[in-house]
XYZ file of C-alpha atoms in Angstrom:
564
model
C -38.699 -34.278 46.138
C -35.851 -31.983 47.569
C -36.723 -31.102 51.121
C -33.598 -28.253 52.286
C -32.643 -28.345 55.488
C -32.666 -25.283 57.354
C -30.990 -24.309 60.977
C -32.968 -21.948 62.746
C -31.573 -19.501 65.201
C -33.628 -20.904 68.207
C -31.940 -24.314 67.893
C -35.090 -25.922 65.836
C -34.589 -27.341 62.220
C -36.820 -26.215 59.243
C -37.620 -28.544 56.852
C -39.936 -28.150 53.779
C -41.790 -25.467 55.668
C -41.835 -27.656 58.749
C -40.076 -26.497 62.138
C -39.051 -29.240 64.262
C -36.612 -29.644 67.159
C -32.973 -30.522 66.166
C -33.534 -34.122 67.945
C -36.312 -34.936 65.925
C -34.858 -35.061 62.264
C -34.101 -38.259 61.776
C -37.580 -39.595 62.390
C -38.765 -36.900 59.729
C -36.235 -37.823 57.445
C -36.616 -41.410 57.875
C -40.428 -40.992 57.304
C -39.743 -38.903 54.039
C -39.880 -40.614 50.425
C -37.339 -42.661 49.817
C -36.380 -40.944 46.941
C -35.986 -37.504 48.490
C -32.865 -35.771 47.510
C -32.126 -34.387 50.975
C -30.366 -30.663 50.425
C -28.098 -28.994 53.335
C -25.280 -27.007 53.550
C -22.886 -29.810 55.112
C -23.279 -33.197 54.897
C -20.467 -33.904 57.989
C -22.996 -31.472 60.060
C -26.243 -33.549 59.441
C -25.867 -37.356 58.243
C -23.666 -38.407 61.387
C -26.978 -37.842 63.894
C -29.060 -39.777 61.335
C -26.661 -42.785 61.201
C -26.677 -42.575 64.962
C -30.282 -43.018 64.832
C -30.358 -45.590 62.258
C -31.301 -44.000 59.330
C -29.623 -43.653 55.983
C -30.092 -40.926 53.594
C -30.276 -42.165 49.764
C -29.068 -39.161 48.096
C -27.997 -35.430 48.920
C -27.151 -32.370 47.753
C -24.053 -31.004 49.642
C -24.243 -27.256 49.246
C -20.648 -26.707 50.266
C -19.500 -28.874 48.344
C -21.462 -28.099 45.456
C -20.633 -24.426 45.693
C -17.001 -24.643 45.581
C -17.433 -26.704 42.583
C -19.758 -23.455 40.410
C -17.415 -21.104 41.649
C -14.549 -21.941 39.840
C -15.717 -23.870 37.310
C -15.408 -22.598 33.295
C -18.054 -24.194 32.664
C -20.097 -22.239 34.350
C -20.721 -18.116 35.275
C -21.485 -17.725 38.747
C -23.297 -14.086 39.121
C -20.791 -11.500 40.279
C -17.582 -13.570 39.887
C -15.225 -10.898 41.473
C -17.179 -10.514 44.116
C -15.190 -10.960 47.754
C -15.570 -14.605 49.445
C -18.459 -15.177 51.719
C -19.754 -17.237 54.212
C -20.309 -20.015 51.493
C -16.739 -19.935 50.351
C -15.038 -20.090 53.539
C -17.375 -22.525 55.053
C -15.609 -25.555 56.954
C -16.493 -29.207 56.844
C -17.661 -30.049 60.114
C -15.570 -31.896 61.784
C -16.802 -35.986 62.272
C -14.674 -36.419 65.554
C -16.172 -33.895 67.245
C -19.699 -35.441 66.777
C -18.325 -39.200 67.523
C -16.515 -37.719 71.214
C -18.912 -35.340 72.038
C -22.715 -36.507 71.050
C -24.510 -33.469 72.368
C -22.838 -32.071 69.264
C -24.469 -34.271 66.837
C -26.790 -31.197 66.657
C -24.977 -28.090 67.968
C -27.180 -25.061 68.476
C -25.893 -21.624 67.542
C -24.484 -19.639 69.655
C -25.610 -16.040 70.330
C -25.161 -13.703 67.241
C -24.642 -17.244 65.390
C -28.292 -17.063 63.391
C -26.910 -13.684 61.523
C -23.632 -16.208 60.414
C -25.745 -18.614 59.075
C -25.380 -18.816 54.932
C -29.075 -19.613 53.534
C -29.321 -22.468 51.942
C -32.738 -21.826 50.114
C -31.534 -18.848 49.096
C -27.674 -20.942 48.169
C -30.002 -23.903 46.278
C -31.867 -21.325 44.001
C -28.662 -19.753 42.915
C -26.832 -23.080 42.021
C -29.693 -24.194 40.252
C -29.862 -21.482 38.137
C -25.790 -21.706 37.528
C -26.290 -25.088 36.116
C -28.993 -24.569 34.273
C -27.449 -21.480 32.464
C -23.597 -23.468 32.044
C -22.181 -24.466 29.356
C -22.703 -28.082 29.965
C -25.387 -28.473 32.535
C -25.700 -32.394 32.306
C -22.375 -32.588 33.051
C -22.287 -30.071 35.820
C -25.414 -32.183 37.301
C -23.666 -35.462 37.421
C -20.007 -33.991 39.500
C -22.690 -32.480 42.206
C -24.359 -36.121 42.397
C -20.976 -37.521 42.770
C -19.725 -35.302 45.137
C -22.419 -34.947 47.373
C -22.451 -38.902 47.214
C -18.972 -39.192 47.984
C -20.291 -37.049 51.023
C -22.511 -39.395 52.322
C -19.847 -42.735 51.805
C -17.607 -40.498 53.787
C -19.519 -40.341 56.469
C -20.913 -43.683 56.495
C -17.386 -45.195 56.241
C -16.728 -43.113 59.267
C -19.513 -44.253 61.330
C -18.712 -47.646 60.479
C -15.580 -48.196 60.396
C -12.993 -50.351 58.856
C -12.726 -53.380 61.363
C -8.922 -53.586 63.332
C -7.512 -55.671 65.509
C -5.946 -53.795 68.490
C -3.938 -56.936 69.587
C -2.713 -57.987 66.074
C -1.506 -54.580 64.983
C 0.089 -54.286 68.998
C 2.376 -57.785 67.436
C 3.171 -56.692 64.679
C 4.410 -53.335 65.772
C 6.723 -55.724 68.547
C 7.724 -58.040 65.851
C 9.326 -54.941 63.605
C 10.191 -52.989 66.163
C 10.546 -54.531 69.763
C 8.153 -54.613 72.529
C 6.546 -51.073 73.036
C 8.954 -48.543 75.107
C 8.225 -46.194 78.096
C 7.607 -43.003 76.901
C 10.217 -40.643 75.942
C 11.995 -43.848 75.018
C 12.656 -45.271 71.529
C 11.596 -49.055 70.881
C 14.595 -51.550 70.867
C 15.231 -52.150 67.785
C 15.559 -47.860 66.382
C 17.729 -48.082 69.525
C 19.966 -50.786 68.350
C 20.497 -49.076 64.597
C 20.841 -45.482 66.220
C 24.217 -47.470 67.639
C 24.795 -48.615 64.508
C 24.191 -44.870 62.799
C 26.827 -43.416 65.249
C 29.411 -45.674 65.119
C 29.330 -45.670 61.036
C 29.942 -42.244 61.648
C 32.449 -42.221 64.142
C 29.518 -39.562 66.028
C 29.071 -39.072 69.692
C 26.319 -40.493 71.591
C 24.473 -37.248 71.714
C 23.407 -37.498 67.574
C 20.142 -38.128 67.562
C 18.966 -40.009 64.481
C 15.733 -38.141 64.176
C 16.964 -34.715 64.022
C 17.458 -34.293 60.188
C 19.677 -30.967 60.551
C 22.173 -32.969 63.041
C 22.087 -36.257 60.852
C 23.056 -34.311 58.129
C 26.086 -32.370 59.835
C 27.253 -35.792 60.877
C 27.016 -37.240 57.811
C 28.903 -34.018 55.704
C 31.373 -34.620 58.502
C 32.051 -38.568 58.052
C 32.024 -37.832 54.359
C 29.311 -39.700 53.070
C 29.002 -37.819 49.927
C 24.812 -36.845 50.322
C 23.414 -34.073 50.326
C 19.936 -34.671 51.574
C 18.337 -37.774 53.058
C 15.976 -38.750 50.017
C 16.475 -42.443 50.015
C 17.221 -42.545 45.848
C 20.256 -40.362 47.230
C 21.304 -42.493 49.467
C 20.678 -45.818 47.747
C 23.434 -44.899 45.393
C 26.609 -44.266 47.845
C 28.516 -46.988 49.288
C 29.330 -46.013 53.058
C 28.453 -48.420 56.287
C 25.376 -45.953 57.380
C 23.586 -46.167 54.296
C 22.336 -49.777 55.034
C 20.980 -48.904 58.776
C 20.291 -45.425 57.907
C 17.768 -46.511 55.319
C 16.102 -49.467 57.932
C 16.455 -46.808 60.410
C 14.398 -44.245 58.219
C 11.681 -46.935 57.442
C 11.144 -47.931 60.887
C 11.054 -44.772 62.313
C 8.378 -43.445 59.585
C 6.144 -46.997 60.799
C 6.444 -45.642 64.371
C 5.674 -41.653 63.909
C 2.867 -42.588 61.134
C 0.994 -46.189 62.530
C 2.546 -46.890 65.923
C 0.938 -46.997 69.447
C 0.239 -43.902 69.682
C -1.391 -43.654 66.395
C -3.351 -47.202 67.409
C -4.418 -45.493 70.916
C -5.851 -42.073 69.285
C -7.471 -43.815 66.179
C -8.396 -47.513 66.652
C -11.568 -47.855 69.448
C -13.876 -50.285 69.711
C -12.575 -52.594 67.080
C -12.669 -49.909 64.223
C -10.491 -47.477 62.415
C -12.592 -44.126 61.609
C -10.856 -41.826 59.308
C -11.955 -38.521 58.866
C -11.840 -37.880 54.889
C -12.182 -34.653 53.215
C -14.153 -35.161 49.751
C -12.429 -32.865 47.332
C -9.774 -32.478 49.649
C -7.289 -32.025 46.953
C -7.528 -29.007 44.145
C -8.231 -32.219 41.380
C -11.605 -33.651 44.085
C -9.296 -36.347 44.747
C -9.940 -36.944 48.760
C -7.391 -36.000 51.437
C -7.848 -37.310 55.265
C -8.033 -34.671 58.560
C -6.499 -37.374 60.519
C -5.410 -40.856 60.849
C -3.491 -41.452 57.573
C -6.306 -43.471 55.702
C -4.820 -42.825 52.658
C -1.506 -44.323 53.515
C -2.195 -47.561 55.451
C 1.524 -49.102 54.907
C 1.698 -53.337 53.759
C 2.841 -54.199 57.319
C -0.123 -52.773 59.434
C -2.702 -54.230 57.518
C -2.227 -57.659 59.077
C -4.340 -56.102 61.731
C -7.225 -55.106 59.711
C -9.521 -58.253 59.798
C -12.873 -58.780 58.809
C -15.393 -59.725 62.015
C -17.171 -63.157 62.313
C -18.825 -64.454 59.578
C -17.990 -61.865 57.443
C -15.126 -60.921 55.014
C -13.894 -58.190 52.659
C -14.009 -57.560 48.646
C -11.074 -55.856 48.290
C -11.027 -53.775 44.493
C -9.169 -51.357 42.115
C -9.128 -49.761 39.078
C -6.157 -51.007 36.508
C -4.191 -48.163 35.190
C -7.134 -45.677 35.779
C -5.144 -42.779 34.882
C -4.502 -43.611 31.307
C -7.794 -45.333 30.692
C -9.681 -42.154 31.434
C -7.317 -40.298 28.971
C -8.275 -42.519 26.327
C -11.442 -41.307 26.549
C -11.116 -37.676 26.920
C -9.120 -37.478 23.686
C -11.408 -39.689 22.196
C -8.425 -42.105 21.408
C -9.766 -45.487 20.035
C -6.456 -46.832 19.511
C -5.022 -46.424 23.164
C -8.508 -47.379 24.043
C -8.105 -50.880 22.349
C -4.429 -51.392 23.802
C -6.442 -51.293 27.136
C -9.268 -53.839 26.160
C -6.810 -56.780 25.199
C -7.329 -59.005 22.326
C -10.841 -60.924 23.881
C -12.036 -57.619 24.136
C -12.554 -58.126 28.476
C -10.097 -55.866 29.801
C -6.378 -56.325 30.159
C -3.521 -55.039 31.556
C -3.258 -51.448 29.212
C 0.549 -51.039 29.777
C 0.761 -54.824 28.001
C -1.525 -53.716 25.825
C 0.693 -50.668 24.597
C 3.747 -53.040 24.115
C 1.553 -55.805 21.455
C 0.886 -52.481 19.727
C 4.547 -52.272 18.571
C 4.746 -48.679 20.530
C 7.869 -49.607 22.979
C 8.796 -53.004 23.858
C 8.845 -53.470 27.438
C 5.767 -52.950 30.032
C 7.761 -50.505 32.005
C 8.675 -48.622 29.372
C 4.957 -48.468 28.598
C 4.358 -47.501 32.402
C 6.916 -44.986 32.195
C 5.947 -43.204 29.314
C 2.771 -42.945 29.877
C 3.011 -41.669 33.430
C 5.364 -38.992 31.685
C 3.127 -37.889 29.635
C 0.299 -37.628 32.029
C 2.994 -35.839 34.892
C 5.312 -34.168 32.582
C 7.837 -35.989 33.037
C 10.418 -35.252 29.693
C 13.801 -36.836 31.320
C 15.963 -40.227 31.058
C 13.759 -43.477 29.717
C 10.365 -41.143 30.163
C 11.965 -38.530 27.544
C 13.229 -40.957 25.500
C 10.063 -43.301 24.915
C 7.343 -40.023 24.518
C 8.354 -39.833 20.982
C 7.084 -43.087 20.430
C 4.103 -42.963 22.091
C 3.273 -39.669 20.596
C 3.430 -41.354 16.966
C 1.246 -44.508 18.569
C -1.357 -42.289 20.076
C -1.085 -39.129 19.030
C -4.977 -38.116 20.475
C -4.116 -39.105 23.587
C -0.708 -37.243 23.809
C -1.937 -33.779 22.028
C -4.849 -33.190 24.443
C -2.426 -33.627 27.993
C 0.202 -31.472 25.967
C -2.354 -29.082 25.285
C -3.488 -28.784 29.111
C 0.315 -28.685 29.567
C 0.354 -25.481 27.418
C -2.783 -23.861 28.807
C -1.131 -24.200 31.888
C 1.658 -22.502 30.729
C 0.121 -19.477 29.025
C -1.604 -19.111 32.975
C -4.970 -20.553 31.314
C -7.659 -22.423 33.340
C -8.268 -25.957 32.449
C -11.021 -28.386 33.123
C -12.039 -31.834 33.777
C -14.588 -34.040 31.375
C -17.216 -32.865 34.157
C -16.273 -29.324 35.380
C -14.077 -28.918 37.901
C -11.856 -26.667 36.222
C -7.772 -25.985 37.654
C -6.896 -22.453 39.761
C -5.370 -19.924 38.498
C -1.289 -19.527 38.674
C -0.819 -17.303 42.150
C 1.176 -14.384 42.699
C 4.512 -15.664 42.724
C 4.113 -17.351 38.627
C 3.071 -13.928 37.596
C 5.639 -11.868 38.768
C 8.419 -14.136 37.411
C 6.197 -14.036 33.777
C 6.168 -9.978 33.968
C 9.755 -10.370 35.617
C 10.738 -11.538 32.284
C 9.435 -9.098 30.352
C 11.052 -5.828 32.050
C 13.091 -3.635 30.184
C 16.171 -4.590 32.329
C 15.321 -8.536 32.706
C 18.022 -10.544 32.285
C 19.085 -14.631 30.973
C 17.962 -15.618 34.814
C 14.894 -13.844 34.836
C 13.593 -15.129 31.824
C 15.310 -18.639 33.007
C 13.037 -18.341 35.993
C 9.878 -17.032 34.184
C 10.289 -20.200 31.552
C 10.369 -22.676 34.707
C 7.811 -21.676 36.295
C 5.172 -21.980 33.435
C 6.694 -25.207 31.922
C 6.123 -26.200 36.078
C 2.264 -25.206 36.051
C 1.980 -26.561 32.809
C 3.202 -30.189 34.471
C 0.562 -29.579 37.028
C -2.691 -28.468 34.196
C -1.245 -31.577 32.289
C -1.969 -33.934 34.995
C -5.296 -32.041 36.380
C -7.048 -32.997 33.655
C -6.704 -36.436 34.007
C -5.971 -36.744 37.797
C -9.028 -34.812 38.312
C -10.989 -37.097 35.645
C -10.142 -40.428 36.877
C -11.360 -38.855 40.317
C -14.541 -37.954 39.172
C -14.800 -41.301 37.425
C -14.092 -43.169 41.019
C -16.434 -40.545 42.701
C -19.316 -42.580 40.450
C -18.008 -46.084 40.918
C -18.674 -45.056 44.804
C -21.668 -43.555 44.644
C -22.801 -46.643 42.052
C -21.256 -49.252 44.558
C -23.001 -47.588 47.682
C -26.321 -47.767 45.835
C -25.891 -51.415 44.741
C -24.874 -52.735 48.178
C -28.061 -51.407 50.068
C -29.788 -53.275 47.317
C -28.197 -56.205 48.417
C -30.178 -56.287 51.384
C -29.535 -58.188 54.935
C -28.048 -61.431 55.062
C -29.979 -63.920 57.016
C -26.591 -65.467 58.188
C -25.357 -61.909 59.518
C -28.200 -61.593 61.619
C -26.063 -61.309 64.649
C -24.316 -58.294 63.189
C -21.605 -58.057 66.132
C -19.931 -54.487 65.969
C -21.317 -53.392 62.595
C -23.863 -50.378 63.751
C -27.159 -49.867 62.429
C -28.098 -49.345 59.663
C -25.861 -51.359 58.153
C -26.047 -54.697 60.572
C -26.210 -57.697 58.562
C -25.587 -55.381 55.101
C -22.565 -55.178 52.909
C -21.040 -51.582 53.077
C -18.634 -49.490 52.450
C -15.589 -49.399 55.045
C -12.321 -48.112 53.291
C -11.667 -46.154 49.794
C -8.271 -44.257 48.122
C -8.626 -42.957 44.967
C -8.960 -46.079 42.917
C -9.159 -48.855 45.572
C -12.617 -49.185 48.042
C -12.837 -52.255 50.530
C -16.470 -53.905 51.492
C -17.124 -55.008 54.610
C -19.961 -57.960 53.744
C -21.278 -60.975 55.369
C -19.272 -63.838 53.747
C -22.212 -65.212 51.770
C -22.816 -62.106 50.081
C -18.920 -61.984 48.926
C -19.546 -63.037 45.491
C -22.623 -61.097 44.843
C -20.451 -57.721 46.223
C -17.581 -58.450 43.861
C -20.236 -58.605 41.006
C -21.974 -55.142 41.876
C -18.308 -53.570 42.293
C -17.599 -54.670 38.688
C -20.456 -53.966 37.234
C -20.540 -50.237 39.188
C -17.428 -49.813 37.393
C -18.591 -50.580 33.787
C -21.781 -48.037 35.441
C -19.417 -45.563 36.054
C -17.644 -45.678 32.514
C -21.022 -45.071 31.089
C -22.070 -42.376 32.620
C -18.968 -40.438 31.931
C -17.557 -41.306 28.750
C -20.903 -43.000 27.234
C -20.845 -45.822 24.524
C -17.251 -44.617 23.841
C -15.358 -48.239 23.838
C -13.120 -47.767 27.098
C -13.423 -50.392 29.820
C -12.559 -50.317 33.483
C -11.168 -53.579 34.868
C -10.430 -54.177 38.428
C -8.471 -56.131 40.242
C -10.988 -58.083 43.143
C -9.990 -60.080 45.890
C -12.127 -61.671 48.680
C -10.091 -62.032 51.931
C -10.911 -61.949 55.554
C -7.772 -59.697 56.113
C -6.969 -56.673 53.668
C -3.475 -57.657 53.655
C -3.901 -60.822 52.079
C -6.158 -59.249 49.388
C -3.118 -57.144 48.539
């Protein structure tokens, strides 16, 4: 069953033939088969009114989503390719603050001259449909718009319920590093005290204001420092008495701008943290966030993210993802078995590389192999490739291949489809630059740099983008598993966790390789099971019976920061 949900112009909803008011969807959707793939064009426009009311949606087919995928994917020919962008390639997530501050837009109706806007998603599903069917690898196709459509609905549902944070804890900590909170225009005592400290190391006037890069930099070519920017490698290596309160300065003043009050007054209410992601946010599907820095929640603020009453947090991630999931794209056994460990569970893959003989240190393992997957050719990176190239020498032709694709201005692809853009404007003038009649040593200089720079980038797509659509399953896997779980008959009195997830595990938090799960404590052990074995799920339905396992790292903690 795959009912489509359809906005009329007079406000109404259409729905398998059906025409019902706006209001009264989530009663139809929550009487619908369980196993109805629900079909719309935005999953941030639809699922928030149905969580409101209490009902969750199983699975989905985001058409957005799923359309930005076909369009660009090799793997696929989407019917009249050059054709100008329309309304379903410049269509917008909808935003999830504006239905959590303003309800009456949990169903917005169109505006006047809004109905002829409207893309038609009948007419949107038949076309995809048939652009899977007739791709190159429609199984594969099939399982990224699962995925990403699923990540849709986790995205949502973490929003709605949001990680749990403590107001008053984060408030202490924020005094502790930085002094009691200042009046406004003011900076907090302790930036105040190493601003001092800044201006007398540089014999500067009061007026220097530490957060003005341009200025800190005039005053710091005038005390003669020796740097040239204010990277902190740069300035770790110089001996001068700013460096040391320059540096504190720098990291305080980042904790302030990025997770201070004002951040904890615009994003924490009620007891919960609700980012905004963006699935596929990034060109590789990895997720970005529209607002609150989810993906960047820094050691020291995460004191304040506790776990309410009677329940407590599984807290997991993938070991060395990355390199795992190139194992199995270049169907390397042997970097596969460095990453299984000699009792064949699961080990740490970077160890595992050393006991092969390749290089004999872990971080020259790590190193390596994060140059090969970034392109990284320089100092101990350079120097151990070699090495690893004659130890797995699958593994390192098929990223150096991407690596050249990329630099011939080729499109490349991840295991399931979502294939790389195209090299813009600026890459191909330099590459024609280059071959003018009157091009010269720095025009072919520039022309080589920019390809071997795109070919860094299609080098790391392919696996970056992999490993995403690899933790794209373990969510949609782990989401699955927990409702399965069912309610706990100790969590009865679910506090602030909203329907329908009161007295259920769920979802709450997730970066790239890492989710959290918000579960009633006596369900802990049974979470950290389904998150494992979601994992060994997701490995299967990617890479098959191809001998490549997935360990995490899982922690059960009634604060995140001591499961880190």
């Amino acid at each position: 069953m795959q009912p489509v949900v359809v906005p009329e112009p007079d406000g109404s909803v259409r729905v398998a033939g059906r025409r019902v008011p706006r209001g009264e969807l989530p009663s139809v959707v929550a009487s619908a088969d369980a196993g109805a793939r629900w079909t719309w064009d935005d999953t941030n426009r639809w699922y928030p009114a149905l969580l409101a009311a209490g009902v969750r949606v199983e699975r989905a087919h985001d058409l957005r989503l799923a359309h930005r995928i076909l369009r660009r994917s090799a793997l696929a020919s989407w019917p009249e390719p050059d054709a100008p962008p329309g309304p379903w390639d410049t269509l917008p997530p909808t935003p999830l603050t504006a239905a959590r501050d303003e309800p009456a837009m949990l169903f917005p109706a169109p505006g006047p001259g809004d109905d002829a806007l409207e893309p038609d998603p009948v007419a949107e599903l038949a076309v995809q449909d048939a652009v899977v069917a007739g791709s190159a690898a429609p199984g594969r196709l099939r399982l990224l718009l699962a995925a990403e459509s699923a990540g849709a609905l986790a995205a949502v549902e973490m929003f709605h319920a949001g990680l749990p944070w403590l107001a008053d804890v984060h408030d202490a900590v924020l005094t502790e590093i930085l002094g009691p909170r200042p009046r406004p225009g003011e900076r907090p005592a302790r930036l105040d005290e190493l601003a001092h400290r800044i201006r007398a190391a540089l014999d500067a006037p009061a007026s220097l204001n530490p957060d003005s890069p341009r200025d800190l930099l005039r005053a710091i070519e005038r005390a003669g420092v020796g740097a040239r920017s204010l990277r902190k490698w740069e300035l770790e290596r110089l001996d001068h008495p700013v460096i040391e309160p320059l540096l504190e300065y720098k990291s305080l003043y980042r904790l302030l701008t990025a997770n201070g009050w004002a951040w904890l007054d615009a994003w924490v209410r009620d007891g919960r943290f609700r980012s905004e992601y963006v699935v596929g946010g990034v060109v590789t599907g990895r997720w970005a966030s529209s607002g609150g820095g989810a993906l960047q929640l820094p050691k020291s603020v995460r004191r304040a993210v506790v776990a309410d009453p009677g329940w407590t947090f599984v807290v997991a991630d993938a070991a060395q993802l990355e390199p795992r999931v190139l194992a199995a794209m270049a169907g390397d056994e042997v970097m596969a078995a460095a990453g299984r460990g000699p009792d064949g569970r699961g080990a740490d893959m970077y160890a595992g590389i050393v006991a092969s003989g390749a290089v004999p240190t872990r971080e020259l393992a790590k190193v390596g192999m994060l140059g090969a997957m970034y392109g990284g050719t320089t100092g101990s990176s350079g120097q151990v490739l070699p090495r690893l190239a004659k130890a797995f020498p699958r593994s390192l032709a098929f990223v150096d291949e991407a690596a050249r694709a990329g630099e011939r201005g080729e499109i490349v692809t991840t295991h399931l489809g979502r294939s790389s853009p195209l090299p813009g404007a600026t890459w191909h003038e330099a590459q024609s630059g280059a071959y003018q009649d009157d091009a010269g040593d720095d025009d072919v200089a520039k022309a080589r740099s920019y390809a071997r720079s795109w070919g860094r980038f299609t080098r790391n797509f392919v696996v970056q983008g992999t490993a995403a659509e690899w933790a794209l399953c373990w969510l949609a896997s782990i989401r699955r598993r927990l409702w399965a779980l069912g309610v706990s008959s100790s969590a009865l009195d679910a506090g602030a966790v909203p329907a329908p997830f009161a007295g259920r595990p769920h979802l709450v938090f997730f970066v790239h390789d890492e989710i959290v799960v918000h579960t009633p404590a006596d369900l802990a052990d049974a979470v950290a099971a389904e998150v494992e074995a979601a994992a060994a799920e997701a490995g299967r339905l990617l890479f098959g019976d191809f001998p490549v396992q997935f360990p995490l790292s899982v922690a059960v903690a009634r604060t995140y920061a001591d499961a880190k």
